[in-house]
Short mmCIF file of C-alpha atoms and ligand atoms in Angstrom, two decimals:
data_model
loop_
_atom_site.label_atom_id
_atom_site.label_comp_id
_atom_site.label_asym_id
_atom_site.label_seq_id
_atom_site.Cartn_x
_atom_site.Cartn_y
_atom_site.Cartn_z
CA UNK B 8 -152.45 142.86 -164.28
CA UNK B 9 -150.33 140.50 -165.65
CA UNK B 10 -149.63 137.25 -164.47
CA UNK B 11 -146.65 137.39 -162.33
CA UNK B 12 -143.50 135.51 -164.55
CA UNK B 13 -141.92 132.29 -162.65
CA UNK B 14 -138.61 133.62 -161.84
CA UNK B 15 -135.65 131.96 -163.96
CA UNK B 16 -133.51 129.31 -161.70
CA UNK B 17 -130.64 131.51 -161.07
CA UNK B 18 -127.72 129.08 -159.97
CA UNK B 19 -124.65 131.37 -161.13
CA UNK B 20 -121.30 129.62 -161.95
CA UNK B 21 -121.01 126.20 -162.03
CA UNK B 22 -117.49 125.06 -162.19
CA UNK B 23 -116.94 122.01 -164.37
CA UNK B 24 -115.14 119.51 -161.82
CA UNK B 25 -113.16 117.97 -164.72
CA UNK B 26 -111.91 120.37 -166.27
CA UNK B 27 -111.03 122.54 -162.56
CA UNK B 28 -108.91 119.44 -162.43
CA UNK B 29 -106.91 119.84 -164.72
CA UNK B 30 -106.46 123.44 -165.14
CA UNK B 31 -106.03 124.10 -161.32
CA UNK B 32 -105.56 121.31 -159.35
CA UNK B 33 -104.85 122.25 -156.56
CA UNK B 34 -107.68 124.93 -155.74
CA UNK B 35 -110.86 124.49 -154.63
CA UNK B 36 -113.71 126.94 -155.39
CA UNK B 37 -115.38 128.26 -152.41
CA UNK B 38 -118.55 126.91 -153.10
CA UNK B 39 -117.60 123.61 -152.96
CA UNK B 40 -115.81 123.56 -149.54
CA UNK B 41 -118.79 121.88 -147.31
CA UNK B 42 -119.76 123.84 -143.82
CA UNK B 43 -117.85 121.75 -141.35
CA UNK B 44 -120.60 119.98 -139.70
CA UNK B 45 -121.15 118.33 -143.00
CA UNK B 46 -117.40 117.62 -143.78
CA UNK B 47 -117.21 114.16 -143.82
CA UNK B 48 -114.91 112.59 -140.84
CA UNK B 49 -112.10 110.38 -142.29
CA UNK B 50 -113.22 107.66 -139.69
CA UNK B 51 -114.45 104.59 -140.51
CA UNK B 52 -116.76 102.45 -138.63
CA UNK B 53 -117.07 99.37 -141.29
CA UNK B 54 -119.70 97.45 -140.57
CA UNK B 55 -120.83 95.05 -143.73
CA UNK B 56 -123.98 95.64 -145.69
CA UNK B 57 -126.12 92.43 -146.09
CA UNK B 58 -124.84 90.17 -148.78
CA UNK B 59 -128.22 88.59 -150.69
CA UNK B 60 -127.78 85.90 -153.02
CA UNK B 61 -130.21 86.70 -156.12
CA UNK B 62 -129.79 83.09 -156.76
CA UNK B 63 -130.77 81.43 -153.33
CA UNK B 64 -134.25 83.62 -153.85
CA UNK B 65 -135.85 81.45 -156.44
CA UNK B 66 -135.72 78.52 -153.97
CA UNK B 67 -137.50 80.36 -151.81
CA UNK B 68 -138.38 81.21 -147.85
CA UNK B 69 -134.47 81.13 -146.32
CA UNK B 70 -133.03 83.14 -148.16
CA UNK B 71 -135.98 85.69 -149.33
CA UNK B 72 -136.83 86.29 -145.32
CA UNK B 73 -132.52 86.77 -144.80
CA UNK B 74 -133.67 89.55 -148.16
CA UNK B 75 -136.48 90.95 -144.91
CA UNK B 76 -133.87 91.61 -143.04
CA UNK B 77 -131.72 93.44 -144.75
CA UNK B 78 -134.83 95.82 -146.04
CA UNK B 79 -136.19 96.27 -142.26
CA UNK B 80 -132.85 96.33 -140.72
CA UNK B 81 -130.24 98.38 -143.18
CA UNK B 82 -132.38 99.48 -146.13
CA UNK B 83 -128.92 98.65 -148.01
CA UNK B 84 -127.66 94.99 -149.74
CA UNK B 85 -125.57 93.94 -152.08
CA UNK B 86 -126.89 91.34 -154.86
CA UNK B 87 -124.19 88.37 -156.37
CA UNK B 88 -125.03 85.96 -158.60
CA UNK B 89 -127.72 88.22 -160.06
CA UNK B 90 -128.10 86.97 -163.46
CA UNK B 91 -126.74 89.75 -165.42
CA UNK B 92 -124.30 88.79 -167.96
CA UNK B 93 -120.60 90.68 -166.20
CA UNK B 94 -119.67 91.98 -169.97
CA UNK B 95 -121.86 93.53 -169.34
CA UNK B 96 -121.68 94.95 -166.68
CA UNK B 97 -117.92 95.69 -167.59
CA UNK B 98 -119.44 97.33 -171.00
CA UNK B 99 -121.49 99.77 -169.05
CA UNK B 100 -118.57 100.80 -167.96
CA UNK B 101 -116.42 101.32 -170.64
CA UNK B 102 -119.06 103.63 -172.33
CA UNK B 103 -119.47 106.14 -169.02
CA UNK B 104 -115.99 106.12 -168.47
CA UNK B 105 -114.81 106.84 -172.24
CA UNK B 106 -118.23 109.57 -172.59
CA UNK B 107 -117.37 111.61 -169.31
CA UNK B 108 -113.17 111.41 -170.57
CA UNK B 109 -114.79 113.08 -173.69
CA UNK B 110 -113.28 116.75 -174.17
CA UNK B 111 -116.26 119.29 -172.69
CA UNK B 112 -117.57 120.64 -175.62
CA UNK B 113 -118.11 117.18 -176.75
CA UNK B 114 -120.26 117.10 -173.46
CA UNK B 115 -121.88 119.77 -172.96
CA UNK B 116 -123.72 118.96 -176.10
CA UNK B 117 -125.96 116.79 -174.61
CA UNK B 118 -125.82 119.77 -171.20
CA UNK B 119 -129.10 119.47 -169.22
CA UNK B 120 -130.77 122.33 -168.31
CA UNK B 121 -131.03 124.67 -164.92
CA UNK B 122 -133.70 122.69 -162.90
CA UNK B 123 -133.73 119.52 -164.89
CA UNK B 124 -132.21 116.02 -164.31
CA UNK B 125 -131.61 114.40 -167.83
CA UNK B 126 -128.73 115.36 -169.25
CA UNK B 127 -124.52 116.18 -168.67
CA UNK B 128 -124.31 118.41 -165.31
CA UNK B 129 -124.92 119.02 -161.92
CA UNK B 130 -128.36 118.36 -160.87
CA UNK B 131 -130.62 119.21 -157.90
CA UNK B 132 -128.21 122.91 -158.20
CA UNK B 133 -131.01 125.17 -157.03
CA UNK B 134 -129.54 128.88 -156.05
CA UNK B 135 -126.52 131.07 -156.61
CA UNK B 136 -125.32 129.73 -152.71
CA UNK B 137 -126.00 125.71 -152.62
CA UNK B 138 -122.12 124.19 -151.83
CA UNK B 139 -121.87 121.91 -155.11
CA UNK B 140 -120.95 118.52 -155.13
CA UNK B 141 -117.16 117.74 -155.96
CA UNK B 142 -118.95 115.16 -159.01
CA UNK B 143 -119.82 115.11 -162.95
CA UNK B 144 -123.22 113.27 -163.77
CA UNK B 145 -124.46 112.11 -166.71
CA UNK B 146 -128.25 111.24 -166.90
CA UNK B 147 -131.46 109.97 -169.66
CA UNK B 148 -134.64 108.28 -168.99
CA UNK B 149 -135.47 105.67 -169.98
CA UNK B 150 -139.15 104.16 -169.31
CA UNK B 151 -141.93 104.50 -170.11
CA UNK B 152 -140.29 105.77 -174.21
CA UNK B 153 -141.93 109.64 -173.56
CA UNK B 154 -140.30 110.09 -171.40
CA UNK B 155 -136.92 110.25 -173.33
CA UNK B 156 -135.32 113.01 -175.22
CA UNK B 157 -133.36 111.37 -177.88
CA UNK B 158 -131.27 114.80 -178.55
CA UNK B 159 -129.67 113.87 -174.71
CA UNK B 160 -128.83 110.19 -176.29
CA UNK B 161 -124.56 110.85 -177.68
CA UNK B 162 -123.75 109.70 -180.56
CA UNK B 163 -120.42 109.86 -178.61
CA UNK B 164 -118.51 107.02 -178.00
CA UNK B 165 -119.21 104.36 -180.15
CA UNK B 166 -121.49 102.00 -178.68
CA UNK B 167 -123.24 104.55 -175.86
CA UNK B 168 -126.69 103.55 -176.59
CA UNK B 169 -127.13 100.44 -177.32
CA UNK B 170 -125.34 99.51 -174.60
CA UNK B 171 -127.27 101.90 -172.15
CA UNK B 172 -130.34 100.33 -174.07
CA UNK B 173 -129.46 96.32 -173.86
CA UNK B 174 -128.32 97.05 -169.65
CA UNK B 175 -131.52 99.10 -168.39
CA UNK B 176 -133.45 95.59 -170.09
CA UNK B 177 -131.48 93.52 -167.81
CA UNK B 178 -131.23 95.87 -164.60
CA UNK B 179 -135.16 96.19 -165.37
CA UNK B 180 -135.58 92.61 -164.74
CA UNK B 181 -133.88 92.50 -161.99
CA UNK B 182 -136.16 95.55 -160.32
CA UNK B 183 -138.96 93.47 -161.37
CA UNK B 184 -137.15 90.33 -159.03
CA UNK B 185 -136.50 92.18 -156.92
CA UNK B 186 -139.61 93.90 -155.64
CA UNK B 187 -141.29 90.55 -155.95
CA UNK B 188 -139.03 89.04 -153.31
CA UNK B 189 -139.37 91.80 -151.61
CA UNK B 190 -143.42 91.66 -151.56
CA UNK B 191 -142.77 87.83 -150.61
CA UNK B 192 -140.78 88.63 -148.08
CA UNK B 193 -143.07 90.75 -146.53
CA UNK B 194 -146.17 88.17 -146.99
CA UNK B 195 -147.94 89.80 -149.87
CA UNK B 196 -148.02 87.97 -153.53
CA UNK B 197 -145.34 88.61 -155.23
CA UNK B 198 -146.69 91.15 -157.91
CA UNK B 199 -148.24 93.46 -155.20
CA UNK B 200 -145.66 96.31 -156.14
CA UNK B 201 -145.61 95.76 -160.37
CA UNK B 202 -149.08 96.23 -160.31
CA UNK B 203 -149.00 99.55 -158.01
CA UNK B 204 -146.01 101.46 -159.94
CA UNK B 205 -148.15 100.54 -162.87
CA UNK B 206 -145.53 101.35 -165.68
CA UNK B 207 -142.68 102.01 -163.70
CA UNK B 208 -140.46 105.32 -164.40
CA UNK B 209 -136.66 104.48 -165.30
CA UNK B 210 -133.87 106.60 -165.00
CA UNK B 211 -130.07 105.76 -165.08
CA UNK B 212 -127.83 108.17 -163.88
CA UNK B 213 -123.80 108.22 -164.13
CA UNK B 214 -121.54 110.07 -161.60
CA UNK B 215 -118.04 110.45 -161.90
CA UNK B 216 -116.50 111.38 -159.10
CA UNK B 217 -112.86 112.86 -159.87
CA UNK B 218 -110.34 112.33 -156.98
CA UNK B 219 -109.92 115.35 -154.91
CA UNK B 220 -106.64 117.00 -153.15
CA UNK B 221 -109.23 117.48 -149.91
CA UNK B 222 -111.80 115.14 -149.45
CA UNK B 223 -111.31 116.36 -146.38
CA UNK B 224 -113.35 119.33 -147.54
CA UNK B 225 -116.02 118.49 -149.89
CA UNK B 226 -118.77 115.74 -150.90
CA UNK B 227 -118.26 113.69 -153.73
CA UNK B 228 -122.65 113.84 -154.08
CA UNK B 229 -124.63 115.33 -150.83
CA UNK B 230 -126.87 113.30 -148.36
CA UNK B 231 -129.69 112.11 -149.37
CA UNK B 232 -132.58 109.59 -149.79
CA UNK B 233 -133.86 108.20 -153.08
CA UNK B 234 -137.33 108.90 -154.35
CA UNK B 235 -137.15 106.03 -156.12
CA UNK B 236 -139.41 102.11 -155.99
CA UNK B 237 -135.69 101.06 -155.25
CA UNK B 238 -132.03 101.93 -156.32
CA UNK B 239 -129.78 100.60 -158.19
CA UNK B 240 -126.23 101.10 -158.06
CA UNK B 241 -122.82 99.11 -159.92
CA UNK B 242 -119.72 100.57 -158.39
CA UNK B 243 -117.17 101.01 -160.89
CA UNK B 244 -114.76 98.34 -160.84
CA UNK B 245 -111.34 99.40 -159.50
CA UNK B 246 -112.74 102.63 -158.43
CA UNK B 247 -112.30 104.27 -154.68
CA UNK B 248 -114.07 103.35 -151.95
CA UNK B 249 -116.79 106.12 -151.82
CA UNK B 250 -120.79 105.60 -151.03
CA UNK B 251 -121.22 105.59 -147.07
CA UNK B 252 -124.78 104.99 -145.70
CA UNK B 253 -126.46 106.46 -142.38
CA UNK B 254 -126.85 104.02 -140.45
CA UNK B 255 -126.97 104.53 -136.24
CA UNK B 256 -126.59 107.95 -136.92
CA UNK B 257 -122.58 106.67 -138.21
CA UNK B 258 -121.62 107.29 -142.36
CA UNK B 259 -120.80 103.30 -142.83
CA UNK B 260 -119.05 102.80 -146.57
CA UNK B 261 -120.06 100.18 -149.01
CA UNK B 262 -117.16 98.17 -149.79
CA UNK B 263 -117.17 97.23 -153.58
CA UNK B 264 -117.77 93.93 -153.99
CA UNK B 265 -116.86 92.09 -156.70
CA UNK B 266 -119.99 91.72 -159.48
CA UNK B 267 -122.52 92.73 -157.25
CA UNK B 268 -125.08 95.71 -157.26
CA UNK B 269 -126.12 97.68 -154.52
CA UNK B 270 -129.73 98.22 -153.64
CA UNK B 271 -131.56 100.65 -151.22
CA UNK B 272 -135.24 101.52 -150.69
CA UNK B 273 -136.68 104.03 -151.81
CA UNK B 274 -138.95 106.51 -150.74
CA UNK B 275 -141.75 105.30 -152.22
CA UNK B 276 -140.90 102.02 -150.82
CA UNK B 277 -140.97 103.51 -147.88
CA UNK B 278 -144.49 105.38 -147.50
CA UNK B 279 -145.97 101.46 -149.35
CA UNK B 280 -144.88 99.26 -146.30
CA UNK B 281 -146.07 102.29 -144.41
CA UNK B 282 -142.48 102.71 -143.11
CA UNK B 283 -141.25 98.89 -142.20
CA UNK B 284 -138.54 99.51 -145.18
CA UNK B 285 -137.65 101.98 -145.39
CA UNK B 286 -134.93 104.58 -147.35
CA UNK B 287 -132.07 105.21 -145.70
CA UNK B 288 -129.77 108.56 -145.96
CA UNK B 289 -126.70 108.05 -148.08
CA UNK B 290 -124.20 109.97 -150.12
CA UNK B 291 -120.66 109.70 -151.80
CA UNK B 292 -117.58 111.62 -150.22
CA UNK B 293 -114.28 111.39 -152.46
CA UNK B 294 -110.26 109.56 -152.69
CA UNK B 295 -107.20 111.77 -152.86
CA UNK B 296 -106.08 109.80 -155.67
CA UNK B 297 -108.73 107.62 -156.87
CA UNK B 298 -111.17 108.71 -159.38
CA UNK B 299 -114.80 106.55 -159.29
CA UNK B 300 -117.24 105.99 -161.60
CA UNK B 301 -120.24 104.60 -160.84
CA UNK B 302 -123.81 103.96 -162.88
CA UNK B 303 -127.21 103.85 -160.54
CA UNK B 304 -130.17 102.98 -162.18
CA UNK B 305 -133.81 104.70 -160.61
CA UNK B 306 -136.99 102.11 -161.05
CA UNK B 307 -140.28 104.48 -159.45
CA UNK B 308 -143.90 104.47 -160.14
CA UNK B 309 -145.68 105.84 -162.83
CA UNK B 310 -146.45 109.42 -162.92
CA UNK B 311 -149.57 109.00 -162.74
CA UNK B 312 -150.57 106.69 -160.22
CA UNK B 313 -152.06 107.55 -156.52
CA UNK B 314 -149.71 106.30 -153.39
CA UNK B 315 -150.45 105.92 -149.91
CA UNK B 316 -149.06 102.68 -146.73
CA UNK B 317 -150.85 99.08 -148.28
CA UNK B 318 -153.56 98.64 -145.92
CA UNK B 319 -152.16 95.26 -145.34
CA UNK B 320 -149.39 97.34 -142.73
CA UNK B 321 -151.27 99.84 -141.44
CA UNK B 322 -153.27 98.23 -138.27
CA UNK B 323 -153.65 99.62 -134.66
CA UNK B 324 -149.78 99.42 -133.64
CA UNK B 325 -148.94 100.35 -136.80
CA UNK B 326 -150.71 103.17 -137.95
CA UNK B 327 -150.84 104.95 -140.89
CA UNK B 328 -147.76 107.44 -141.04
CA UNK B 329 -148.20 108.18 -144.32
CA UNK B 330 -150.61 110.28 -147.07
CA UNK B 331 -152.33 109.06 -150.18
CA UNK B 332 -150.61 111.19 -152.87
CA UNK B 333 -149.76 111.58 -157.03
CA UNK B 334 -146.43 110.39 -157.38
CA UNK B 335 -145.67 112.69 -159.72
CA UNK B 336 -146.68 115.69 -157.45
CA UNK B 337 -143.84 113.97 -155.21
CA UNK B 338 -141.55 113.53 -158.30
CA UNK B 339 -142.20 117.12 -159.04
CA UNK B 340 -141.16 118.93 -155.36
CA UNK B 341 -138.68 115.53 -155.10
CA UNK B 342 -137.44 117.50 -157.96
CA UNK B 343 -137.53 120.98 -156.92
CA UNK B 344 -135.32 120.10 -154.06
CA UNK B 345 -131.72 119.68 -153.52
CA UNK B 346 -130.53 116.66 -151.70
CA UNK B 347 -131.22 117.41 -148.18
CA UNK B 348 -131.37 114.89 -146.21
CA UNK B 349 -134.40 112.60 -145.80
CA UNK B 350 -136.22 115.79 -146.10
CA UNK B 351 -138.20 115.83 -148.96
CA UNK B 352 -140.21 112.52 -147.85
CA UNK B 353 -141.68 115.60 -145.11
CA UNK B 354 -144.48 115.38 -148.28
CA UNK B 355 -146.11 112.77 -147.81
CA UNK B 356 -145.60 112.19 -144.06
CA UNK B 357 -148.48 112.23 -141.66
CA UNK B 358 -147.02 114.61 -138.69
CA UNK B 359 -149.10 113.82 -135.86
CA UNK B 360 -148.05 110.13 -136.32
CA UNK B 361 -144.68 110.17 -137.18
CA UNK B 362 -141.99 109.09 -134.86
CA UNK B 363 -139.10 109.73 -137.13
C1 LIG Z 20 -127.29 108.77 -156.35
C2 LIG Z 20 -126.71 108.04 -155.32
C3 LIG Z 20 -124.17 106.86 -154.78
C4 LIG Z 20 -122.91 107.17 -155.75
O1 LIG Z 20 -127.18 108.65 -157.52
O2 LIG Z 20 -129.01 108.61 -155.84
O3 LIG Z 20 -127.15 108.07 -154.24
O4 LIG Z 20 -122.19 106.35 -155.38
N1 LIG Z 20 -125.05 107.46 -156.42
O5 LIG Z 20 -122.13 107.24 -156.91
NI1 LIG Z 21 -129.11 107.93 -153.92
#
């Protein structure tokens, strides 16, 4: 008998949100309209997401302990004085925005194939029924080099590729340093995560959220946690408020702070720390008149690595909550499922021990 062919993914028609805005500015196709339970309510629960001063981390204990608190209680924080040239942050926003403003035909030269995550389009769409996010995305794999797909690196706008290169090199250093301090905040030696991740995988995704005539009906980005070890997110200057995190059963907006970067703990760090530092569910909402750009870097383990909770963080009071697994397998699982809260982390949970 012939082997059963793997059925191709049927995603149906996916409207490009920017084109939709241009040609039918008041229309919201059914596929974007969320079920009542998923719609964002307008009431905001403003609480201050912790702000960490990176330049203070080098000086020792006090800020490192604040960092530990931020990781443990929030899983999200903003970093100021991160040392990255502010001009570079501006430049990446500029080329990112210029890319999204190109004609559709130009952007489609770098189209994301269904079921993949690099290039221009909507990632994580797997069926014709699935609701769509009010967002256009462009993503590139960066490190290690073999994950790069040179055909997907845009020739326009000018300076796009070199800016992404320069930006990513700086962001990588920041990831390495943050992981060092995060390890220290757990009382571990600074190099412990770097050693575990081996040659870390780094990818960048630019999310462009056009204004939406009915922000109450749609989501910019479905709720999810990131599969990374950590994620660094840059909110575009002058962008609307859009990122929200799920904290104490409420959606809390992350208000953009000038020149700060937003950091969050990903699933990998949750597993490595045996749940002491948890990944946090987050989503993006849209705005009626303003657009929004975010530039998101995912920093994750090498695909070959075997991961599990670190023995230092497992004891009688904190029994092992996650199984050991190969990160490549986890990554495949992550990419093959739609964004749905923290559901994908179930893959790693030891069910009998998990209390949350
Ligand atoms: C992401 C993400 C939020 C945002 O890309 O994983 O959570 O504000 N983005 O764009
Ligand atoms: Ni995310």
